[in-house]
Short mmCIF file of C-alpha atoms and ligand atoms in Angstrom, two decimals:
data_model
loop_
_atom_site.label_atom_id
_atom_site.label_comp_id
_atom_site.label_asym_id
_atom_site.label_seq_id
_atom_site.Cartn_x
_atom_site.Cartn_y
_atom_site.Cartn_z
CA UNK A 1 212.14 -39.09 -116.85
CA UNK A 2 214.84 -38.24 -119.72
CA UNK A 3 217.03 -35.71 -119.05
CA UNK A 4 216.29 -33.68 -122.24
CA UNK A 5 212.39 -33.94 -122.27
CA UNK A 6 211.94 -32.26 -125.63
CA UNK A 7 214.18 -34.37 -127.42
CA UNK A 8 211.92 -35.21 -130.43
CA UNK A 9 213.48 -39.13 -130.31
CA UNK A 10 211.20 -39.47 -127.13
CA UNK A 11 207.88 -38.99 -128.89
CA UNK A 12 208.39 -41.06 -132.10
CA UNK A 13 206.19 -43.96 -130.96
CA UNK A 14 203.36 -40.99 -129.89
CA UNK A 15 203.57 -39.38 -133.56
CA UNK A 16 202.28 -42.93 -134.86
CA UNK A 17 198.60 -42.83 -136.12
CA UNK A 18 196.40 -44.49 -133.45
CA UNK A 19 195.78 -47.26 -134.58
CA UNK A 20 199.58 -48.11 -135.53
CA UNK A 21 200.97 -51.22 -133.53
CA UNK A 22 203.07 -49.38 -130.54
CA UNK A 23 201.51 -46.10 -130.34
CA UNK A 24 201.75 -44.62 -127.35
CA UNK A 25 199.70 -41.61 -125.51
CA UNK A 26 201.96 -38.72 -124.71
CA UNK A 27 204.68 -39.57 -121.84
CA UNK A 28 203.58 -38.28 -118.56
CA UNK A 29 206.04 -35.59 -117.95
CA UNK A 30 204.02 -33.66 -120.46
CA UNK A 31 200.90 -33.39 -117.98
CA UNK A 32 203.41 -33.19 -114.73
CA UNK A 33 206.30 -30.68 -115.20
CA UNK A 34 206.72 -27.11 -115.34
CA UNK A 35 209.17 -27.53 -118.18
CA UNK A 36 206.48 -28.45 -120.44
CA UNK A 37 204.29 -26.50 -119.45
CA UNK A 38 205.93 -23.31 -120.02
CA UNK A 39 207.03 -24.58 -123.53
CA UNK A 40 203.20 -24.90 -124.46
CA UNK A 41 202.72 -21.54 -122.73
CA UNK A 42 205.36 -20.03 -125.30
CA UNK A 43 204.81 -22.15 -128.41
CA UNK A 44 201.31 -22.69 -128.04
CA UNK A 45 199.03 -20.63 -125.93
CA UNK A 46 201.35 -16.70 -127.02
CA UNK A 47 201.16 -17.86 -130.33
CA UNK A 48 197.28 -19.22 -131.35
CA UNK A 49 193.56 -18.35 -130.81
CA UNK A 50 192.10 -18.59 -127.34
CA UNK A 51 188.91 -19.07 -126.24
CA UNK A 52 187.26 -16.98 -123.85
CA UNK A 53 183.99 -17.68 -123.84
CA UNK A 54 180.31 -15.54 -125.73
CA UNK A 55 180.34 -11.85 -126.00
CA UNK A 56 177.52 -11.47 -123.23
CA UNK A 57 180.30 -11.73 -121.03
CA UNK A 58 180.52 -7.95 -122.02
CA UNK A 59 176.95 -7.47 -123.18
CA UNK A 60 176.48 -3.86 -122.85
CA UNK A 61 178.93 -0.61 -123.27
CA UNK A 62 180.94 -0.16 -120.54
CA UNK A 63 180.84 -4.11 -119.50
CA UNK A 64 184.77 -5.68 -118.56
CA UNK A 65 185.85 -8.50 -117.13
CA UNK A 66 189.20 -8.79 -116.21
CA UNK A 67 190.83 -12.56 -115.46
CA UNK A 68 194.27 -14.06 -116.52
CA UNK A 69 195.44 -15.85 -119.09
CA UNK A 70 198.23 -18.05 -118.71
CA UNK A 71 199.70 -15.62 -116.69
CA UNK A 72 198.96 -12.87 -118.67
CA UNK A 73 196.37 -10.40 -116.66
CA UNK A 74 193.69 -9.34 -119.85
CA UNK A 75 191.22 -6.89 -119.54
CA UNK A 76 187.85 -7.55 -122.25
CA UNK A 77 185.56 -4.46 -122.50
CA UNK A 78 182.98 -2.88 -124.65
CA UNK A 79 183.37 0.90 -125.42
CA UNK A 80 180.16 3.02 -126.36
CA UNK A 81 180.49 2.08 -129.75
CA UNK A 82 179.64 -1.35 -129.02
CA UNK A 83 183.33 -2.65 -129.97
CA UNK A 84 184.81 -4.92 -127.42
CA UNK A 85 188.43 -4.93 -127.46
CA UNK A 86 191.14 -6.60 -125.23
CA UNK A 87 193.72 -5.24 -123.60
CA UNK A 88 197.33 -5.93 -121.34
CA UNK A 89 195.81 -5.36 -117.67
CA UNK A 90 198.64 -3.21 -116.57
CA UNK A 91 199.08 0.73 -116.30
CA UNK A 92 201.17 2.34 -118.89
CA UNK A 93 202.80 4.80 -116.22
CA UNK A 94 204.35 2.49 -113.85
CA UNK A 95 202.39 -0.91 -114.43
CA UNK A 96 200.13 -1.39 -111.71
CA UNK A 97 197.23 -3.78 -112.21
CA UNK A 98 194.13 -1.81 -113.44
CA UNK A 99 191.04 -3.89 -112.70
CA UNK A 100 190.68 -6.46 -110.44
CA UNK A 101 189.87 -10.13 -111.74
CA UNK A 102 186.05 -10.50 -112.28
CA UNK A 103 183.62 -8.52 -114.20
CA UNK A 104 181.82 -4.81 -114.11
CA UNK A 105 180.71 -1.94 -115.74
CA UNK A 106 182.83 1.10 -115.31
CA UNK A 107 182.67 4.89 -117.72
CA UNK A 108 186.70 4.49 -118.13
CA UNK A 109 189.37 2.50 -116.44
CA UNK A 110 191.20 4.66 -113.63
CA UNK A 111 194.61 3.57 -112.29
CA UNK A 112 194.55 3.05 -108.82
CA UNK A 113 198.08 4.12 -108.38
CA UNK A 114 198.50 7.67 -109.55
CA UNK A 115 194.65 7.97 -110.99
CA UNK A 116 195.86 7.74 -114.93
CA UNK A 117 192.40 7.09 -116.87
CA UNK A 118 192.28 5.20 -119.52
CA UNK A 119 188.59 5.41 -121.81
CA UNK A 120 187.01 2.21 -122.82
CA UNK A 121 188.60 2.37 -126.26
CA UNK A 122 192.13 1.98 -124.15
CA UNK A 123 193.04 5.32 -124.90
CA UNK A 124 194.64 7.66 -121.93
CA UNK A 125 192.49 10.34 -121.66
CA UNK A 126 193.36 11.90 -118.17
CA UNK A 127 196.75 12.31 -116.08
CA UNK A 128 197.91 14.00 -113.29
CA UNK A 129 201.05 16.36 -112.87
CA UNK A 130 202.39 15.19 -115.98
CA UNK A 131 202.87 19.04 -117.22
CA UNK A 132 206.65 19.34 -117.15
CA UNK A 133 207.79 16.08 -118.51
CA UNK A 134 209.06 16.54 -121.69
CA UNK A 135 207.55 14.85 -124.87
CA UNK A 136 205.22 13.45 -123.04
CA UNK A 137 202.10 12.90 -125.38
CA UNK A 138 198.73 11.52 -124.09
CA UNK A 139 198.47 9.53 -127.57
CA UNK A 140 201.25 7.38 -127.15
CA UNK A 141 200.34 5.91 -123.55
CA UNK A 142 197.12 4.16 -124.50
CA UNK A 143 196.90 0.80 -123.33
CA UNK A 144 198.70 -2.14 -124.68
CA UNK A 145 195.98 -3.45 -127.29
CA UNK A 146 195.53 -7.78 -126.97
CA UNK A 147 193.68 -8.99 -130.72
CA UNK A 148 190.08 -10.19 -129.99
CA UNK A 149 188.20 -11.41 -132.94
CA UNK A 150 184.52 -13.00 -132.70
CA UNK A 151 182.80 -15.88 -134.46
CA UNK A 152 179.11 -16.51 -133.86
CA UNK A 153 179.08 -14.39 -130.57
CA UNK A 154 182.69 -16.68 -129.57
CA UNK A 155 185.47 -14.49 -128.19
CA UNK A 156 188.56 -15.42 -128.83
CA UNK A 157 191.94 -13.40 -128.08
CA UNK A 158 195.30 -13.89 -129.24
CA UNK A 159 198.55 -12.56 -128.22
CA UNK A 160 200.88 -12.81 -131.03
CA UNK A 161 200.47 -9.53 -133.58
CA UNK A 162 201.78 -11.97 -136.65
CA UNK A 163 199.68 -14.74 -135.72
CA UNK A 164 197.01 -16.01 -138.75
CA UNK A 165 193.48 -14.16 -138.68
CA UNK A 166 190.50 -15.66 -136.61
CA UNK A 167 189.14 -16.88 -139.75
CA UNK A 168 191.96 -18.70 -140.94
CA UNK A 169 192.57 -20.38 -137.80
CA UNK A 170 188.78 -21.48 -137.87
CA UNK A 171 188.99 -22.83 -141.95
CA UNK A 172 185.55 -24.07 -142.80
CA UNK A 173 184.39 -25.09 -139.50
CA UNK A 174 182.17 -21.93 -139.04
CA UNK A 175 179.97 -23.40 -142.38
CA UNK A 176 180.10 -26.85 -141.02
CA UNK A 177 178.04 -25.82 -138.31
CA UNK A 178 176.76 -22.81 -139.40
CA UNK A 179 173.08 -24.58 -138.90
CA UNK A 180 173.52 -24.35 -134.96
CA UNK A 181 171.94 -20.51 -135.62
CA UNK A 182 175.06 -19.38 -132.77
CA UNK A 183 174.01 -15.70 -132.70
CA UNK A 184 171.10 -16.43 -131.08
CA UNK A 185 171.92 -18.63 -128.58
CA UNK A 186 171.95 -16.95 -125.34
CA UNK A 187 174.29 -18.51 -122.36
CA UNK A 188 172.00 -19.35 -118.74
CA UNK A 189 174.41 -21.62 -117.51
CA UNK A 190 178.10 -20.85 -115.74
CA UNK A 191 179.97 -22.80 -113.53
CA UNK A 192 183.34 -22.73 -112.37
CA UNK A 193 185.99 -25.63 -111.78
CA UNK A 194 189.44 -25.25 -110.49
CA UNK A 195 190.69 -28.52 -110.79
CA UNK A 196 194.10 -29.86 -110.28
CA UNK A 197 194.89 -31.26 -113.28
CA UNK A 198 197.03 -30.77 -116.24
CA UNK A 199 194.71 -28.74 -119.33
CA UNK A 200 195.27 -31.47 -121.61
CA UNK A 201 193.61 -33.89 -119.31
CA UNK A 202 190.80 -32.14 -119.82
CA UNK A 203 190.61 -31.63 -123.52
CA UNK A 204 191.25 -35.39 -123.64
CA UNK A 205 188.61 -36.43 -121.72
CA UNK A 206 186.06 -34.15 -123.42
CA UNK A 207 187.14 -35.46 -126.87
CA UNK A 208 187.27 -39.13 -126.15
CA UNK A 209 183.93 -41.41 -124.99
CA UNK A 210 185.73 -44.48 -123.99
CA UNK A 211 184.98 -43.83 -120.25
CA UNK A 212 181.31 -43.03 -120.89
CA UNK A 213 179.91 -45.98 -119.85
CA UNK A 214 182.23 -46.76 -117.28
CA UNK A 215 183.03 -43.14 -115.33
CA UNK A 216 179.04 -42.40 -116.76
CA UNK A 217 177.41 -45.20 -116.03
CA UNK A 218 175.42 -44.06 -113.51
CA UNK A 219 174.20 -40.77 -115.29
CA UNK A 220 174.31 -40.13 -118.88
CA UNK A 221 174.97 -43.95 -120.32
CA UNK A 222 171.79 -45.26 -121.14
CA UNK A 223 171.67 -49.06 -120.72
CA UNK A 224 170.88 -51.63 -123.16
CA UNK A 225 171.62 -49.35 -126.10
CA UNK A 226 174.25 -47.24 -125.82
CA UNK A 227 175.12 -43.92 -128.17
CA UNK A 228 177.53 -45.94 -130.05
CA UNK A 229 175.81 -49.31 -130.41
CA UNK A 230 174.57 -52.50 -128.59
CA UNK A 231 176.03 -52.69 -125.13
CA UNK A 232 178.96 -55.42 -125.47
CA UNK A 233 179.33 -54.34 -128.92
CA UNK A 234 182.53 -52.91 -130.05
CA UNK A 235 182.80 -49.38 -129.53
CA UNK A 236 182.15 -47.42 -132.68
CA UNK A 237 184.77 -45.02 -134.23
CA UNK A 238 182.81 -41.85 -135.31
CA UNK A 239 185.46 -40.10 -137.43
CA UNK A 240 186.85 -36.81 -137.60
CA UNK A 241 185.70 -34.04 -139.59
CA UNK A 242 188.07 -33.71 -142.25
CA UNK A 243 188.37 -29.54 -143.33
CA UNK A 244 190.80 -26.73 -143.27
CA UNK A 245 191.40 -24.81 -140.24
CA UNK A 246 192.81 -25.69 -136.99
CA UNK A 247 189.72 -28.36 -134.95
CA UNK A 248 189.25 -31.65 -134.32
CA UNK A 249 185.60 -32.17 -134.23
CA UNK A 250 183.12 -35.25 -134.54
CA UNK A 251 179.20 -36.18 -135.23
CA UNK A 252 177.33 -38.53 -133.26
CA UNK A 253 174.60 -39.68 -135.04
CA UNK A 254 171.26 -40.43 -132.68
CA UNK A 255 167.52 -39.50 -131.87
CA UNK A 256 166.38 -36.88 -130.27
CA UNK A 257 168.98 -34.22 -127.94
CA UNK A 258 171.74 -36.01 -125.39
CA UNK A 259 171.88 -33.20 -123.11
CA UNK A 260 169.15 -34.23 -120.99
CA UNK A 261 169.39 -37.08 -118.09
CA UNK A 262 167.39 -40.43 -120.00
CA UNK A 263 163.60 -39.68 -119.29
CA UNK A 264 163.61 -36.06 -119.23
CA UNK A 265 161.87 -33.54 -121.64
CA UNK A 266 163.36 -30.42 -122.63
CA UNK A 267 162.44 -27.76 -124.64
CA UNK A 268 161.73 -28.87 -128.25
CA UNK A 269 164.10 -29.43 -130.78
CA UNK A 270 164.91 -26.32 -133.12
CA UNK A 271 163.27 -26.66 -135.65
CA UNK A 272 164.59 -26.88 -139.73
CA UNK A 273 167.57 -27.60 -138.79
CA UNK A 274 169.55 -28.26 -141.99
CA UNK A 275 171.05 -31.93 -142.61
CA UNK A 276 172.42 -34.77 -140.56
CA UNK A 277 172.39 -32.28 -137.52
CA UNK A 278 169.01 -32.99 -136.82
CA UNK A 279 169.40 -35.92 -135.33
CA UNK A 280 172.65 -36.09 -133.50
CA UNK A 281 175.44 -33.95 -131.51
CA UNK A 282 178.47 -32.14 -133.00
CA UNK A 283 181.44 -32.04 -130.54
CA UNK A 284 185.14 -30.93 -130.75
CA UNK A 285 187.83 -28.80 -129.75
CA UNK A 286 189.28 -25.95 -131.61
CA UNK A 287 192.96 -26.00 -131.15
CA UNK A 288 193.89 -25.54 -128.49
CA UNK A 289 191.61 -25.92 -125.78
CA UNK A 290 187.99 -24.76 -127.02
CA UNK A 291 185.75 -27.13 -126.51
CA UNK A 292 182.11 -27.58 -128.10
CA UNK A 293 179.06 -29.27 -128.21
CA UNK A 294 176.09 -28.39 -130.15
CA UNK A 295 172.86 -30.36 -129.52
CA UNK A 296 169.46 -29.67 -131.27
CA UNK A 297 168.57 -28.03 -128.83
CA UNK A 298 171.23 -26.13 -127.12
CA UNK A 299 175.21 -25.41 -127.10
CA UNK A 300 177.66 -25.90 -124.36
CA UNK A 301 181.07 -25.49 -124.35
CA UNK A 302 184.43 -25.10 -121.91
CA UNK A 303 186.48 -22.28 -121.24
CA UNK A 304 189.94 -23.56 -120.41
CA UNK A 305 192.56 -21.04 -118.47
CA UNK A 306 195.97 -23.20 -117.92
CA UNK A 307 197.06 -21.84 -114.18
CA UNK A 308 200.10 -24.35 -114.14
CA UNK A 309 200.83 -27.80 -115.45
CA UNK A 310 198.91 -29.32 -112.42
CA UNK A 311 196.17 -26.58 -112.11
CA UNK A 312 193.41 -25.40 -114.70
CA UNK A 313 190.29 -23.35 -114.31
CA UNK A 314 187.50 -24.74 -116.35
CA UNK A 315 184.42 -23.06 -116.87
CA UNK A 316 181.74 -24.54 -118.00
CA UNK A 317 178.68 -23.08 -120.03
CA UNK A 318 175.27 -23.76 -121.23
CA UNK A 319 173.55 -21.97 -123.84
CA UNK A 320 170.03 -21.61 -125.66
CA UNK A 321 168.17 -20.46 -128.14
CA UNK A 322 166.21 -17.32 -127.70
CA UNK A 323 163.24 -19.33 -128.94
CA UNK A 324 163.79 -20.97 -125.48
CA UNK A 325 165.08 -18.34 -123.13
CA UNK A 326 161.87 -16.66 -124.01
CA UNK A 327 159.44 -19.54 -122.77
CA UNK A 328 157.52 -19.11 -120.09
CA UNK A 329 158.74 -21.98 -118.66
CA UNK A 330 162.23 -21.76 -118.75
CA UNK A 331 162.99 -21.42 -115.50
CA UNK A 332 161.99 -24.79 -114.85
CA UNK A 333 162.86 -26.94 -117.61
CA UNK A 334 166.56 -25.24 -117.69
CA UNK A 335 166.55 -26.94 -114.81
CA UNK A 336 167.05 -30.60 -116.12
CA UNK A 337 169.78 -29.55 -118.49
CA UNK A 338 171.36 -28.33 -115.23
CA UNK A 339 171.60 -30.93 -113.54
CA UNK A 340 172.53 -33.05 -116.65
CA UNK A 341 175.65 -30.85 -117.23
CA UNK A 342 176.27 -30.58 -113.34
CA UNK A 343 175.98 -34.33 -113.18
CA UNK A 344 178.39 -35.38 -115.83
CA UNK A 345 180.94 -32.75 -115.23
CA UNK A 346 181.54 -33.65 -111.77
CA UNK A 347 181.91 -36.73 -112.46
CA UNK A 348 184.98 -35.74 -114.76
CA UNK A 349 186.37 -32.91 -112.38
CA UNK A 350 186.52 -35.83 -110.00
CA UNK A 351 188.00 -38.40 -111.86
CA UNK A 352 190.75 -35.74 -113.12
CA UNK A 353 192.93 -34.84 -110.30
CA UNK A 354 193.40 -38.85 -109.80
CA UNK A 355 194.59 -39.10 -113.56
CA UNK A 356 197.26 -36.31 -112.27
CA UNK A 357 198.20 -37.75 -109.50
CA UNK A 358 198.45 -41.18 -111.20
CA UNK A 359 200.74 -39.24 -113.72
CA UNK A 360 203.02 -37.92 -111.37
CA UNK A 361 203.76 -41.28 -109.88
CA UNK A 362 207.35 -41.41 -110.88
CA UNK A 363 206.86 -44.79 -112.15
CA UNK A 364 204.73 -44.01 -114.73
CA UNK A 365 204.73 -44.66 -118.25
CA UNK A 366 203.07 -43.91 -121.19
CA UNK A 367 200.08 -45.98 -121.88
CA UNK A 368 198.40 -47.50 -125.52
CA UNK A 369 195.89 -45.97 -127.26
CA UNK A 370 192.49 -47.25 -128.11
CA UNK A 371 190.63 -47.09 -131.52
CA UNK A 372 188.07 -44.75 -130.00
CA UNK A 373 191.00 -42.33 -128.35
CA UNK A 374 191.75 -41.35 -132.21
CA UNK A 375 191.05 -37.63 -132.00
CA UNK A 376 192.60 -36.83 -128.82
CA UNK A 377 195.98 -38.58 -130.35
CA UNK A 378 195.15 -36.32 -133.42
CA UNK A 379 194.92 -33.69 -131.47
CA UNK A 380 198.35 -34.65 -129.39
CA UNK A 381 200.11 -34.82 -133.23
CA UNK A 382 199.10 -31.05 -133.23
CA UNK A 383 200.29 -30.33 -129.84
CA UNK A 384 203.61 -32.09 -130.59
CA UNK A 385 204.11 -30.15 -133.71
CA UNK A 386 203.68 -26.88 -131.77
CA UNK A 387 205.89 -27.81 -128.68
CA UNK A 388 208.39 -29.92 -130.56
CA UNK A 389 208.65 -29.21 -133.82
CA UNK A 390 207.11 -31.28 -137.03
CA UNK A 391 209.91 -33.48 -137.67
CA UNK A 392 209.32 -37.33 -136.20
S1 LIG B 1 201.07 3.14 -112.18
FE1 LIG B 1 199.16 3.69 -113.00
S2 LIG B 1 199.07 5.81 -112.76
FE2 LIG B 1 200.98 5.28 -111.95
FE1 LIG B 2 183.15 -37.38 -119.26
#
């Protein structure tokens, strides 16, 4: 490993387009050191849009949750007007944690040091002995407001006051898959994942099917014909949407919904839904670590929390339709898309800790990429040009 890791000479052959001769995947120092990971904790994650899941986290007033973001304790909660804001999880007296991490419904937010309360809108509303200090004003000691902004019931916080609006960061990818109907999907599925990898090990393996029908064989890869052709058939290239705004998403064009195990019914397919999206799956990431996919018949995403550059918490979630939460039989035939995303997903938490470990052999190197790995080396362009700068 170079001595000066962010020396921009060191990522010239990365910054070539994919399919350049000589490009090379991002070294591995930039999955394995602390270094770089606190560089992409200042450059990247203070400075952008994060993704922190649907607004039913909080459905109803007085709903928090209260979890970390790199590093950063947050507190989410709805007031009794219905507004959820976000807020710096930390008393404005002396600091002390408010809320625990998880989620609740509380009437206010009481300090469990010296009992200052705090009312859902994060103002300080009730203190103790605080009669003789001078100047001291209730008003200025609310808490310390974090922006949240929704898009089709998405949360997403951000912790840098100049930083672009929601909307800008999204461009037009809210009317390129405005059909999806996202206000009425309603999520039934959580899980949790601490794995110990690097975050962008995960983004990258979401965005890229080259291991589908090797890490996938046995579950989702459906044998003789494949979702991207004949089987021995060069892999196909589906390209990347091309828009404003701050994703790297992709269409894969097929019959009927992929987020079912092969011979498996689901619920039926919503129906009119506009276009091409009728008959295929839109999947992506919006930068820089929300990660989609919308099926005819449901949505599922990842949260992503970076914990350190060897740890991340992913959390994975399935939504529906209310047409479909509403069945009778939902219950049961949730069921299959269970064990379709349980399935799949552990077979990528367990493949990704080995990837780690593999990239903090100190012998390692970074590898080639393949035709098909073109939007997670976009999306490693965009990275670069956050961490290092935009100059080759
Ligand atoms: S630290 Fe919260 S009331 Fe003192
Ligand atoms: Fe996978």
């Amino acid at each position: 490993m170079p001595l000066d890791i962010f020396d921009p000479q060191h990522y010239a052959r990365v910054r070539l387009p994919a399919n350049a001769p000589g490009a090379l995947s991002l070294p591995p120092w930039c999955y394995t050191t602390p270094e770089y990971f606190q560089r992409e904790v200042e450059r990247i994650f203070m400075k952008t849009w994060n993704f922190i899941g649907r607004v039913e986290r909080v459905e109803k007033p007085g709903d928090y949750i209260a979890f970390d973001f790199v590093g950063v304790p947050v507190i989410v909660v709805r007031d009794k007007d219905n507004k959820v804001r976000a807020f710096a999880n930390t008393c404005r007296h002396r600091g002390a944690r408010l809320l625990n991490d998880g989620a609740g419904n509380c009437r206010a937010i009481k300090c469990p040091y010296h009992s200052w309360v705090y009312g859902l809108d994060g103002s300080l509303i009730g203190v103790q002995d605080m009669e003789d200090a001078k100047s001291f004003e209730k008003k200025d000691y609310g808490l310390i407001p974090i922006r949240l902004e929704t898009w089709g019931g998405y949360m997403f916080i951000c912790f840098d006051p100049d930083a672009k609006p929601l909307s800008a960061h999204l461009g037009d990818l809210p009317q390129k898959i405005d059909g999806y109907r996202l206000e009425s999907m309603r999520p039934r599925f959580r899980r949790e994942h601490d794995i110990a990898c690097n975050w962008k090990f995960m983004v990258e393996n979401f965005l890229e099917y080259y291991h589908t029908p090797y890490l996938h064989l046995r579950s989702v890869y459906q044998k003789p014909v494949n979702f991207l052709g004949q089987a021995g058939a060069p892999m196909v290239v589906l390209p990347a949407e091309q828009g404003t705004g701050d994703y790297v998403f992709f269409f894969m064009p097929h019959e009927g919904t992929r987020a079912l195990l092969a011979g498996d019914t689901g619920f039926p397919l919503m129906e009119n839904l506009p276009g091409r999206i009728a008959n295929g799956t839109t999947s992506g990431c919006i930068l820089p670590s929300a990660m989609m996919s919308f099926h005819q018949d449901c949505t599922w995403f990842l949260e992503i929390y970076p914990i350190a550059h060897n740890r991340t918490k992913v959390v994975q979630v399935g939504c529906f339709p209310d047409d479909a939460v509403n069945r009778p039989d939902f219950e049961e035939v949730s069921q299959r898309y269970f064990k379709r995303w349980d399935l799949v997903m552990g077979e990528d938490v367990d493949m990704l800790p080995k990837q780690q470990k593999g990239a903090e052999n100190s012998l390692a190197v970074a590898g080639p990429v393949c035709h098909v790995e073109d939007k997670i080396h976009a999306i490693r362009h965009r990275w670069l040009n956050q961490v290092i700068g935009n100059s080759p």
